[in-house]
PDB file of C-alpha atoms in Angstrom:
ATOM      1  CA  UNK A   1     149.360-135.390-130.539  1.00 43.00           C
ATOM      2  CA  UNK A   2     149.981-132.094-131.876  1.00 46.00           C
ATOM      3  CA  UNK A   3     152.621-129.980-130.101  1.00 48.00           C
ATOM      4  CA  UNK A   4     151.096-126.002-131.118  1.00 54.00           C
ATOM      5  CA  UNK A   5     150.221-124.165-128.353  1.00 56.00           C
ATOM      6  CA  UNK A   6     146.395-124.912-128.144  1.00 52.00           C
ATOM      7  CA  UNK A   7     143.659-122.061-129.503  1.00 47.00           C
ATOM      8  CA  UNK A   8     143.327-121.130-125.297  1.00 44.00           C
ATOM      9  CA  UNK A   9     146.802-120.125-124.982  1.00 47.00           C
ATOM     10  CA  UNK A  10     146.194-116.768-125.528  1.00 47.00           C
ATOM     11  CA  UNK A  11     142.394-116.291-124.452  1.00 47.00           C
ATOM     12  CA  UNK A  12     141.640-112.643-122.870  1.00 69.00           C
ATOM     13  CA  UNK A  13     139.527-113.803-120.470  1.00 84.00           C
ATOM     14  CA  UNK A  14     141.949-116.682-119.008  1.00 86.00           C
ATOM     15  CA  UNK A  15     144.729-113.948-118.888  1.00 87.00           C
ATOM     16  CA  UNK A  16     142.840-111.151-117.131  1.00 86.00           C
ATOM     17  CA  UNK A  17     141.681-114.048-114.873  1.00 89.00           C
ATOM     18  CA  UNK A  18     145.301-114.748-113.805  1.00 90.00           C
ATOM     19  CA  UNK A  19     146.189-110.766-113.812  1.00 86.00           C
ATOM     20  CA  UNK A  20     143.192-110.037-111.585  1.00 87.00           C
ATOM     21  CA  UNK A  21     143.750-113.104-109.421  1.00 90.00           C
ATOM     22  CA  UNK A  22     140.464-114.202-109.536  1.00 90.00           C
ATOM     23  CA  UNK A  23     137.596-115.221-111.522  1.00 90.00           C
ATOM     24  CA  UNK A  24     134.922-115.961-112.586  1.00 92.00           C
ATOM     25  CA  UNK A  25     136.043-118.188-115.315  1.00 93.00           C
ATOM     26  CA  UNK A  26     134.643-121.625-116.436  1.00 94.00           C
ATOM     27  CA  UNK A  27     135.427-124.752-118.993  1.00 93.00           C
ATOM     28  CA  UNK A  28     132.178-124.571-120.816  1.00 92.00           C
ATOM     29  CA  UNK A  29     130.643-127.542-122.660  1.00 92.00           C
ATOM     30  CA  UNK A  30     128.542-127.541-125.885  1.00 89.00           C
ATOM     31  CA  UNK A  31     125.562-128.470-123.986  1.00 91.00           C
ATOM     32  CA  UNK A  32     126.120-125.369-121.558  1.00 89.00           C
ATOM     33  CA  UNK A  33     127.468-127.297-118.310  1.00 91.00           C
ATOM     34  CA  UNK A  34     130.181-125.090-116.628  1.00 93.00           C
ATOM     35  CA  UNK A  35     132.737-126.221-114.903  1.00 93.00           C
ATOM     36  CA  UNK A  36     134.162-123.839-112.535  1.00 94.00           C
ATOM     37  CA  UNK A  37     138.016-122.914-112.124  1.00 95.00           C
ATOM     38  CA  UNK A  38     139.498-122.175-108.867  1.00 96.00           C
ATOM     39  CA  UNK A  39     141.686-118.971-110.094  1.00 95.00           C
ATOM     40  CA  UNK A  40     141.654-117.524-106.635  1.00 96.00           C
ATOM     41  CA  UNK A  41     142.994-120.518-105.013  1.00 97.00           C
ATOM     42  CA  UNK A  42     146.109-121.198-108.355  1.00 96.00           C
ATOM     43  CA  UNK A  43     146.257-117.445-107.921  1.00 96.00           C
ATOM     44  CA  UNK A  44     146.858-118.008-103.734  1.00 95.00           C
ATOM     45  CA  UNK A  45     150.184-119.134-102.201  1.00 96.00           C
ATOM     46  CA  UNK A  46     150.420-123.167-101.663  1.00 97.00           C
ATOM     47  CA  UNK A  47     147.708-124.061 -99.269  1.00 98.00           C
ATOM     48  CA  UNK A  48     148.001-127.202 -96.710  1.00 98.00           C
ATOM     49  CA  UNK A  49     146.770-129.378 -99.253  1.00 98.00           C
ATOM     50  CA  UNK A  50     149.603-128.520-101.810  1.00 98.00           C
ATOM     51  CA  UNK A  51     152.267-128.870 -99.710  1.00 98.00           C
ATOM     52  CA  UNK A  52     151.287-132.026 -98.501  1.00 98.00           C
ATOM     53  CA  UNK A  53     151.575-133.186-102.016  1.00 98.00           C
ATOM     54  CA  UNK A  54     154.485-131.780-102.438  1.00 98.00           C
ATOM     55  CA  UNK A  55     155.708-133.466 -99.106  1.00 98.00           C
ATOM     56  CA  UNK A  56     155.791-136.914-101.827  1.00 98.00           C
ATOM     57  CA  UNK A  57     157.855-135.800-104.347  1.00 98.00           C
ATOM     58  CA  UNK A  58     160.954-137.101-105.129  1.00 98.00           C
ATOM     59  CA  UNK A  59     164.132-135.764-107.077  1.00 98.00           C
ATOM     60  CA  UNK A  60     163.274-133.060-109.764  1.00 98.00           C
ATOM     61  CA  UNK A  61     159.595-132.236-110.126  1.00 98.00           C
ATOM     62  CA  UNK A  62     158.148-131.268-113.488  1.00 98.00           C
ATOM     63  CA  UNK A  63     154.602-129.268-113.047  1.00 98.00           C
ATOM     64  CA  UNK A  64     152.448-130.332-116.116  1.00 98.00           C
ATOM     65  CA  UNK A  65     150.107-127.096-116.566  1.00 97.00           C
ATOM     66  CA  UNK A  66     151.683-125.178-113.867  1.00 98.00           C
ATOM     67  CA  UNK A  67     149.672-122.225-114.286  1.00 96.00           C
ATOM     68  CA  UNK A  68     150.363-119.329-111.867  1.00 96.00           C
ATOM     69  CA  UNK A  69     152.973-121.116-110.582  1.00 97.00           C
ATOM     70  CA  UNK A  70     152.159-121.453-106.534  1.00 98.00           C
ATOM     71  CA  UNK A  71     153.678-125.018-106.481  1.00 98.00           C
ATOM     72  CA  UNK A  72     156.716-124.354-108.875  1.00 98.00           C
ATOM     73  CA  UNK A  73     157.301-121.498-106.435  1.00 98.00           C
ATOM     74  CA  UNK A  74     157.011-122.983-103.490  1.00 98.00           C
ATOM     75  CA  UNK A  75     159.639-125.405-104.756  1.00 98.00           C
ATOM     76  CA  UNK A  76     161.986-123.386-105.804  1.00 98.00           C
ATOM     77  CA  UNK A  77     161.628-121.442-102.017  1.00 98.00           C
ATOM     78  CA  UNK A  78     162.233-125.250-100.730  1.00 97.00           C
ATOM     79  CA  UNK A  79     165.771-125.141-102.473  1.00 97.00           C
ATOM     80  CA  UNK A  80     163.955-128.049-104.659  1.00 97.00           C
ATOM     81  CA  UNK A  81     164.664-128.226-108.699  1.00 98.00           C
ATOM     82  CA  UNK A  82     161.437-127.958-110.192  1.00 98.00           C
ATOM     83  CA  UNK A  83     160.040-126.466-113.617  1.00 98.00           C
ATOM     84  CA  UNK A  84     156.623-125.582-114.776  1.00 98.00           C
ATOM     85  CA  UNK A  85     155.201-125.476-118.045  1.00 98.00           C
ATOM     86  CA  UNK A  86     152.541-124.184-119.505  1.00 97.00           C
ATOM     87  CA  UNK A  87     151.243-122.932-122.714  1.00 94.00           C
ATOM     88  CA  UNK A  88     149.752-119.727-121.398  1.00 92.00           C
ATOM     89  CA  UNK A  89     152.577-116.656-121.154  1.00 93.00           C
ATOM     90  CA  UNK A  90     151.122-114.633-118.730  1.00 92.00           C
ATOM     91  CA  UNK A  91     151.072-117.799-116.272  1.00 95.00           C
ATOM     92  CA  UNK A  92     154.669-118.669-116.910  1.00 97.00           C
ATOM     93  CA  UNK A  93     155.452-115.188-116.348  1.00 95.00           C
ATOM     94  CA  UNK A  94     153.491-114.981-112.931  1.00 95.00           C
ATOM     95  CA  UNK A  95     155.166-118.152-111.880  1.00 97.00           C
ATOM     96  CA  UNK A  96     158.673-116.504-112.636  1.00 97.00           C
ATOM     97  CA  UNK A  97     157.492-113.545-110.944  1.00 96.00           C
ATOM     98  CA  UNK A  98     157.008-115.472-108.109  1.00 96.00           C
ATOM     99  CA  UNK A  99     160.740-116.783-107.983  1.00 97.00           C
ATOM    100  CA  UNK A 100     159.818-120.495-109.601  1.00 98.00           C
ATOM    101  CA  UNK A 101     161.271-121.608-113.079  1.00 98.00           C
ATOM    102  CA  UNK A 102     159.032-121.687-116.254  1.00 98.00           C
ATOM    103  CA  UNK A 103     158.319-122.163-119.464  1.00 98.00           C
ATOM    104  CA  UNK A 104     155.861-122.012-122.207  1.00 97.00           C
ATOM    105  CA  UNK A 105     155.497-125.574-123.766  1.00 96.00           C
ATOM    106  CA  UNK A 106     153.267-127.569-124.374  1.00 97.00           C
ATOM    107  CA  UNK A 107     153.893-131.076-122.431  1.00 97.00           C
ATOM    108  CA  UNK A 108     153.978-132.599-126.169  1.00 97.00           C
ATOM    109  CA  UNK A 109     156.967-130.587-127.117  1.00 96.00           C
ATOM    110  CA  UNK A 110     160.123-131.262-126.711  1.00 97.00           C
ATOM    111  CA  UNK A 111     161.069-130.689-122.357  1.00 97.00           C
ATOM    112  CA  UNK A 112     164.095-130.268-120.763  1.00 97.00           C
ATOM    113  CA  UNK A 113     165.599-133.195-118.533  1.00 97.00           C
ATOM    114  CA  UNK A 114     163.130-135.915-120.526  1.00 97.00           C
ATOM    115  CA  UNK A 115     163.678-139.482-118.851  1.00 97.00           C
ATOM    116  CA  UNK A 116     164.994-138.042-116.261  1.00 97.00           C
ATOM    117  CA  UNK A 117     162.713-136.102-114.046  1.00 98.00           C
ATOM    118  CA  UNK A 118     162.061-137.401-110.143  1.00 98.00           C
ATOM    119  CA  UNK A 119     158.072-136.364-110.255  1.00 98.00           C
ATOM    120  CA  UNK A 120     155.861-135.065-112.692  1.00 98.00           C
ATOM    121  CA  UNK A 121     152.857-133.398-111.538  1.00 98.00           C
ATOM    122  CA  UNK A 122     149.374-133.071-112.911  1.00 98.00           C
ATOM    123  CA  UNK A 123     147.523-130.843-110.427  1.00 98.00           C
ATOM    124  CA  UNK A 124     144.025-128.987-110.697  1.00 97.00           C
ATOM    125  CA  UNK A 125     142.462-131.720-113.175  1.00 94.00           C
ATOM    126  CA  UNK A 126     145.494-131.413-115.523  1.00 97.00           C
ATOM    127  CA  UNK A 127     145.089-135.239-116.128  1.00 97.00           C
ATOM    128  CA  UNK A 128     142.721-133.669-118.504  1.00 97.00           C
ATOM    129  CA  UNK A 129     145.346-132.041-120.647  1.00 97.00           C
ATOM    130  CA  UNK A 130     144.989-132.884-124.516  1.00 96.00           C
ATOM    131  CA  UNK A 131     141.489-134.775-123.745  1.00 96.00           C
ATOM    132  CA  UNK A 132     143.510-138.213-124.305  1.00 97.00           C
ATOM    133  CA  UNK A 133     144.639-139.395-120.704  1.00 97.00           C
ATOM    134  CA  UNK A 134     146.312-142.653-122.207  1.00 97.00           C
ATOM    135  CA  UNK A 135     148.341-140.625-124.559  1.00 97.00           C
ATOM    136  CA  UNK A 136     149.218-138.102-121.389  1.00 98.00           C
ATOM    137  CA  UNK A 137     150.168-141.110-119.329  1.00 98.00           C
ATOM    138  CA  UNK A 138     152.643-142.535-122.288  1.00 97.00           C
ATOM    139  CA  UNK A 139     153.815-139.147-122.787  1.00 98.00           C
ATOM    140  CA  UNK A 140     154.795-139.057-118.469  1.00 98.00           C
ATOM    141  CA  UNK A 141     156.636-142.357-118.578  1.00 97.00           C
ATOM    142  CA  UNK A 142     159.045-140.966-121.445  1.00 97.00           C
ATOM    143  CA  UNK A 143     159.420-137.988-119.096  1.00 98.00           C
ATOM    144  CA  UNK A 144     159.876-139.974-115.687  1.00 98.00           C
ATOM    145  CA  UNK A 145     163.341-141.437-114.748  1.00 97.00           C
ATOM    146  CA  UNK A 146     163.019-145.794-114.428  1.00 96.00           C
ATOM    147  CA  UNK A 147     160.729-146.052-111.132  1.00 97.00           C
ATOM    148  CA  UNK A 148     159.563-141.941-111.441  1.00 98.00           C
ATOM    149  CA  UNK A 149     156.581-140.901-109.498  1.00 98.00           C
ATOM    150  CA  UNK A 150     153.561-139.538-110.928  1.00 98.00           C
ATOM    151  CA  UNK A 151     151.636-137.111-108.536  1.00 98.00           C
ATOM    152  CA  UNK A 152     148.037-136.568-110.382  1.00 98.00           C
ATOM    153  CA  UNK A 153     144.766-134.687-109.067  1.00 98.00           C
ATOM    154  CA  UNK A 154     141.929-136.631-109.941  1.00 98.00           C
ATOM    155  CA  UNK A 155     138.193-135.285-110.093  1.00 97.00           C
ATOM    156  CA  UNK A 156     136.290-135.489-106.506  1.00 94.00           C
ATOM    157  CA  UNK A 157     133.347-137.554-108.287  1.00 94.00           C
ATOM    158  CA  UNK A 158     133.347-140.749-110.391  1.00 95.00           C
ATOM    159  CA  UNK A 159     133.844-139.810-113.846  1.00 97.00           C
ATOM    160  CA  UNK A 160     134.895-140.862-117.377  1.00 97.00           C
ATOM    161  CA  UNK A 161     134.675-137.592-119.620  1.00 96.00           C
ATOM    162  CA  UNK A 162     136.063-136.298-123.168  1.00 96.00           C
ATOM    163  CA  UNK A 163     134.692-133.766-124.713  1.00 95.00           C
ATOM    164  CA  UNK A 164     135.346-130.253-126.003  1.00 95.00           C
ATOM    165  CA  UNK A 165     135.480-127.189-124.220  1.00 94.00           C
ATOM    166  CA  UNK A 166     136.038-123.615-124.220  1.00 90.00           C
ATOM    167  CA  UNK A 167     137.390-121.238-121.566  1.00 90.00           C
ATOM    168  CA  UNK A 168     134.299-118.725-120.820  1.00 90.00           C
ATOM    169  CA  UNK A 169     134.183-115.604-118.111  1.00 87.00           C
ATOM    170  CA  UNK A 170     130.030-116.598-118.035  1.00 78.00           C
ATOM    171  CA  UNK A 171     129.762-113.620-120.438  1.00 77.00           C
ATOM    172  CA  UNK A 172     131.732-114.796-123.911  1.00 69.00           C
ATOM    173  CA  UNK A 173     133.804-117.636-124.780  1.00 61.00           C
ATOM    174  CA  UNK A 174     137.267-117.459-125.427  1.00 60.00           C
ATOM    175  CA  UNK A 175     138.855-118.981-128.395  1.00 65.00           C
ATOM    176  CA  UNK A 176     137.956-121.909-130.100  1.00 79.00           C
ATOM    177  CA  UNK A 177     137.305-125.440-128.465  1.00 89.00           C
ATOM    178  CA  UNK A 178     140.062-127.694-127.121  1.00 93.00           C
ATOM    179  CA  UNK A 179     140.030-131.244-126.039  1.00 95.00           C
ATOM    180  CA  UNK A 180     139.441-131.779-122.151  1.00 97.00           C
ATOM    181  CA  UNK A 181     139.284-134.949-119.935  1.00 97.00           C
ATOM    182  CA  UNK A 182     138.301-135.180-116.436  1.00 97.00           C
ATOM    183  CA  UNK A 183     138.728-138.334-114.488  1.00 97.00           C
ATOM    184  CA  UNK A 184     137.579-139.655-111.369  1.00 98.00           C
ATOM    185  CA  UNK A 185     140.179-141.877-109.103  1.00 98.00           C
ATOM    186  CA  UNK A 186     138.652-145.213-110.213  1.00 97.00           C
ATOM    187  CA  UNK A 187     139.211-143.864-114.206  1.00 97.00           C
ATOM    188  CA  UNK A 188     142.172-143.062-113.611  1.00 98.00           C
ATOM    189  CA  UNK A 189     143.360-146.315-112.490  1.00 97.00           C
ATOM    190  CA  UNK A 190     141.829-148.148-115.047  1.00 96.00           C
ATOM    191  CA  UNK A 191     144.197-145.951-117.791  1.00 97.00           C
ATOM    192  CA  UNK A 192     147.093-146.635-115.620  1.00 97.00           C
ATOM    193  CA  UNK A 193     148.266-149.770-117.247  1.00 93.00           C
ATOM    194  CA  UNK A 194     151.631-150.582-116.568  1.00 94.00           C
ATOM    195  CA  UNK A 195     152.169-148.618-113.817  1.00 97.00           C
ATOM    196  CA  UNK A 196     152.563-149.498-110.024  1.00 97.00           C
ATOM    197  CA  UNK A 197     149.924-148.033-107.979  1.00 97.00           C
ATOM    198  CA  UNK A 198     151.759-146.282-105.271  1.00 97.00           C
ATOM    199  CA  UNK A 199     148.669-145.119-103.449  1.00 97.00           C
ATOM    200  CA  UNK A 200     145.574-142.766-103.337  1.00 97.00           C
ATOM    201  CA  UNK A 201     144.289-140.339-100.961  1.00 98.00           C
ATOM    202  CA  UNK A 202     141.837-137.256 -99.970  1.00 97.00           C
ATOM    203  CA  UNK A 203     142.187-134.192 -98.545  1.00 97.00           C
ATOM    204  CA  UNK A 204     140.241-130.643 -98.195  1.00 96.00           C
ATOM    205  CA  UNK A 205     137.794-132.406-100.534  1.00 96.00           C
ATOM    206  CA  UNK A 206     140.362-133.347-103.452  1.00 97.00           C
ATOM    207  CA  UNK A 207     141.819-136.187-104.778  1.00 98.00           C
ATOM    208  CA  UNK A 208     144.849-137.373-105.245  1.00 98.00           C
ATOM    209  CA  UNK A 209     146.334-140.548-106.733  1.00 98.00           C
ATOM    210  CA  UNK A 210     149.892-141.346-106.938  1.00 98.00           C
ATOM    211  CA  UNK A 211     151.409-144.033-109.771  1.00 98.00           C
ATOM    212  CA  UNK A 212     154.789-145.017-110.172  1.00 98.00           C
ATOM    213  CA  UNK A 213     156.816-146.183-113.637  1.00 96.00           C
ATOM    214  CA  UNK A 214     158.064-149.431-113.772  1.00 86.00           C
ATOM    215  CA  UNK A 215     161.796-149.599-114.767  1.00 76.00           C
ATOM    216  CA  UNK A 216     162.388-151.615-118.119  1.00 59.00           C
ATOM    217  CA  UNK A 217     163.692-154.738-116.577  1.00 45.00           C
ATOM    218  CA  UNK A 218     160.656-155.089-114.277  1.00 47.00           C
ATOM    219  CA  UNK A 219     158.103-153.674-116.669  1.00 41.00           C
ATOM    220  CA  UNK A 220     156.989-157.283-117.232  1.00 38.00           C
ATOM    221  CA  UNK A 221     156.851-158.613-113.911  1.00 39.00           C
ATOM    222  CA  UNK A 222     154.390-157.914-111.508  1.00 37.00           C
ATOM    223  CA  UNK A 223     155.060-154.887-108.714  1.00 35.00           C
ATOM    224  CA  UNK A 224     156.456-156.802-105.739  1.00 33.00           C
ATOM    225  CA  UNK A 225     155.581-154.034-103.304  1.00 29.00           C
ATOM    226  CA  UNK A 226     153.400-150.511-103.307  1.00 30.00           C
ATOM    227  CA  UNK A 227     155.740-147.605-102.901  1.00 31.00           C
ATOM    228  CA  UNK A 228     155.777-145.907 -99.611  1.00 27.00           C
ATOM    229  CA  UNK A 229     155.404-142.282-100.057  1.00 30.00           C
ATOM    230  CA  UNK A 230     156.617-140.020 -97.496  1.00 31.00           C
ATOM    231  CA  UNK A 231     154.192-137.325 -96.422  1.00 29.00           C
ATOM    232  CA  UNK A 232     156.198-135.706 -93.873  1.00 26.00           C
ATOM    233  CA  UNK A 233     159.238-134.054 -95.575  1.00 29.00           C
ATOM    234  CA  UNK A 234     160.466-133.890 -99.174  1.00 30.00           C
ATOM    235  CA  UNK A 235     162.789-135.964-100.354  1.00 30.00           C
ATOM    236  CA  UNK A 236     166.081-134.246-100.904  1.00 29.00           C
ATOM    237  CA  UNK A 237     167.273-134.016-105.066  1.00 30.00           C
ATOM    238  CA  UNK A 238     169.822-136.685-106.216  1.00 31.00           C
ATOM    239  CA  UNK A 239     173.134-135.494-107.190  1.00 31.00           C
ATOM    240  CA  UNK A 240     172.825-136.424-110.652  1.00 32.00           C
ATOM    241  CA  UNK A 241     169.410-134.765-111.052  1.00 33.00           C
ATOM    242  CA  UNK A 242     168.598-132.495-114.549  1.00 35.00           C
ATOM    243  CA  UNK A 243     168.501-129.034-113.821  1.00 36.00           C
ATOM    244  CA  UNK A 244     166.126-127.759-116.335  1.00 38.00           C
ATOM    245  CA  UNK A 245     167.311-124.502-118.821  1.00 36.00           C
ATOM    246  CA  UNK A 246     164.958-121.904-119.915  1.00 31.00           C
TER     247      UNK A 246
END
């Protein structure tokens, strides 16, 4: 996979989406089918739904596509180490602005903390980054720590998608295409070959599935348990957790 910062990264009509706070802005496919983005709600503080996610994680969370930043934010007011990334300045900046740790990077590039992170996180259909979900899921395991969670939000219908896309306010398009996925739960799964399923779940009319990475002496052996995941208070970090640089 490439690591440049994708043709979208600077798009005018994705940034004055995120400066406004709202939209509307779409993912736009050749045929014409729009996709609607939820700017108002990434723009929003974590709702019930977030935070219940973020009840699960574990140790050091990395936000894959963190955009605006509500759930690096509402980490960092948790007293949680946590870092979002995302290829888009003005959303690492609004996610700064909002007291959580950023950067701009693609989730191909080189990261702080790699093999070591608690919990990555692929929230608002970012299982979609790069349009290649086996190549994102190979690129999480190199970024987990042995047994790492994977916290990813899946599309609320069955689906199996790649195609090309580009960012449009209904009016123009922005940029030139990029590669998309989406994924349904049961797609998901199916790319989620050697790891543990540690569970699935809906709520407020998303989806959620949660995977965990096998360590390298059990990576061969079937999982002898699902992991429990603990929805009613984060986990505290471990000592020797990564505590990502900008």
């Amino acid at each position: 996979m490439s690591s440049s910062v994708p043709p979208w990264a600077a798009a005018d009509s994705y940034t004055a989406a995120l400066h406004a706070g709202r939209g509307p802005l779409f993912l736009r496919r050749a045929d014409g089918w729009l996709l609607p983005l939820e700017v108002e709600r990434w723009c929003a503080r974590a709702d019930a739904v977030d935070l219940d996610v973020l009840d699960r994680c574990e140790g050091t969370v990395l936000d894959v596509g963190c955009g605006p930043g509500r759930l690096a934010a509402e980490l960092a007011a948790r007293g949680r180490t946590a870092l979002g990334i995302d290829v888009n300045e003005a959303a690492v900046e609004h996610t700064i602005r909002l007291g959580g740790q950023a950067l701009r990077r693609s989730v191909f590039e080189p990261l702080p903390g790699e093999g070591r992170w608690g919990t990555v996180l692929l929230m608002d259909g970012n299982i979609g980054i790069g349009g290649d979900p086996t190549a994102l899921l190979e690129r999480a395991v190199g970024l987990l720590r042995p047994r790492g969670l994977l916290l990813a939000e899946t599309a609320p219908v069955d689906v199996d998608e790649r195609v090309d896309v580009h960012i449009t306010d209904a009016r123009t398009d922005a940029g030139s295409p990029f590669p998309w996925a989406r994924l349904g739960t049961p797609a998901l799964l199916r790319y989620a070959y050697g790891w543990e399923r540690a569970g699935h779940w809906t709520a407020g009319g998303r989806r959620f599935v949660a995977l965990r990475s096998r360590s390298a002496s059990s990576s061969a052996e079937p999982p002898k348990r699902t992991a429990l995941l603990n929805s009613q208070r984060a986990r505290k970090p471990s000592g020797d957790s990564p505590v990502p640089n900008r």
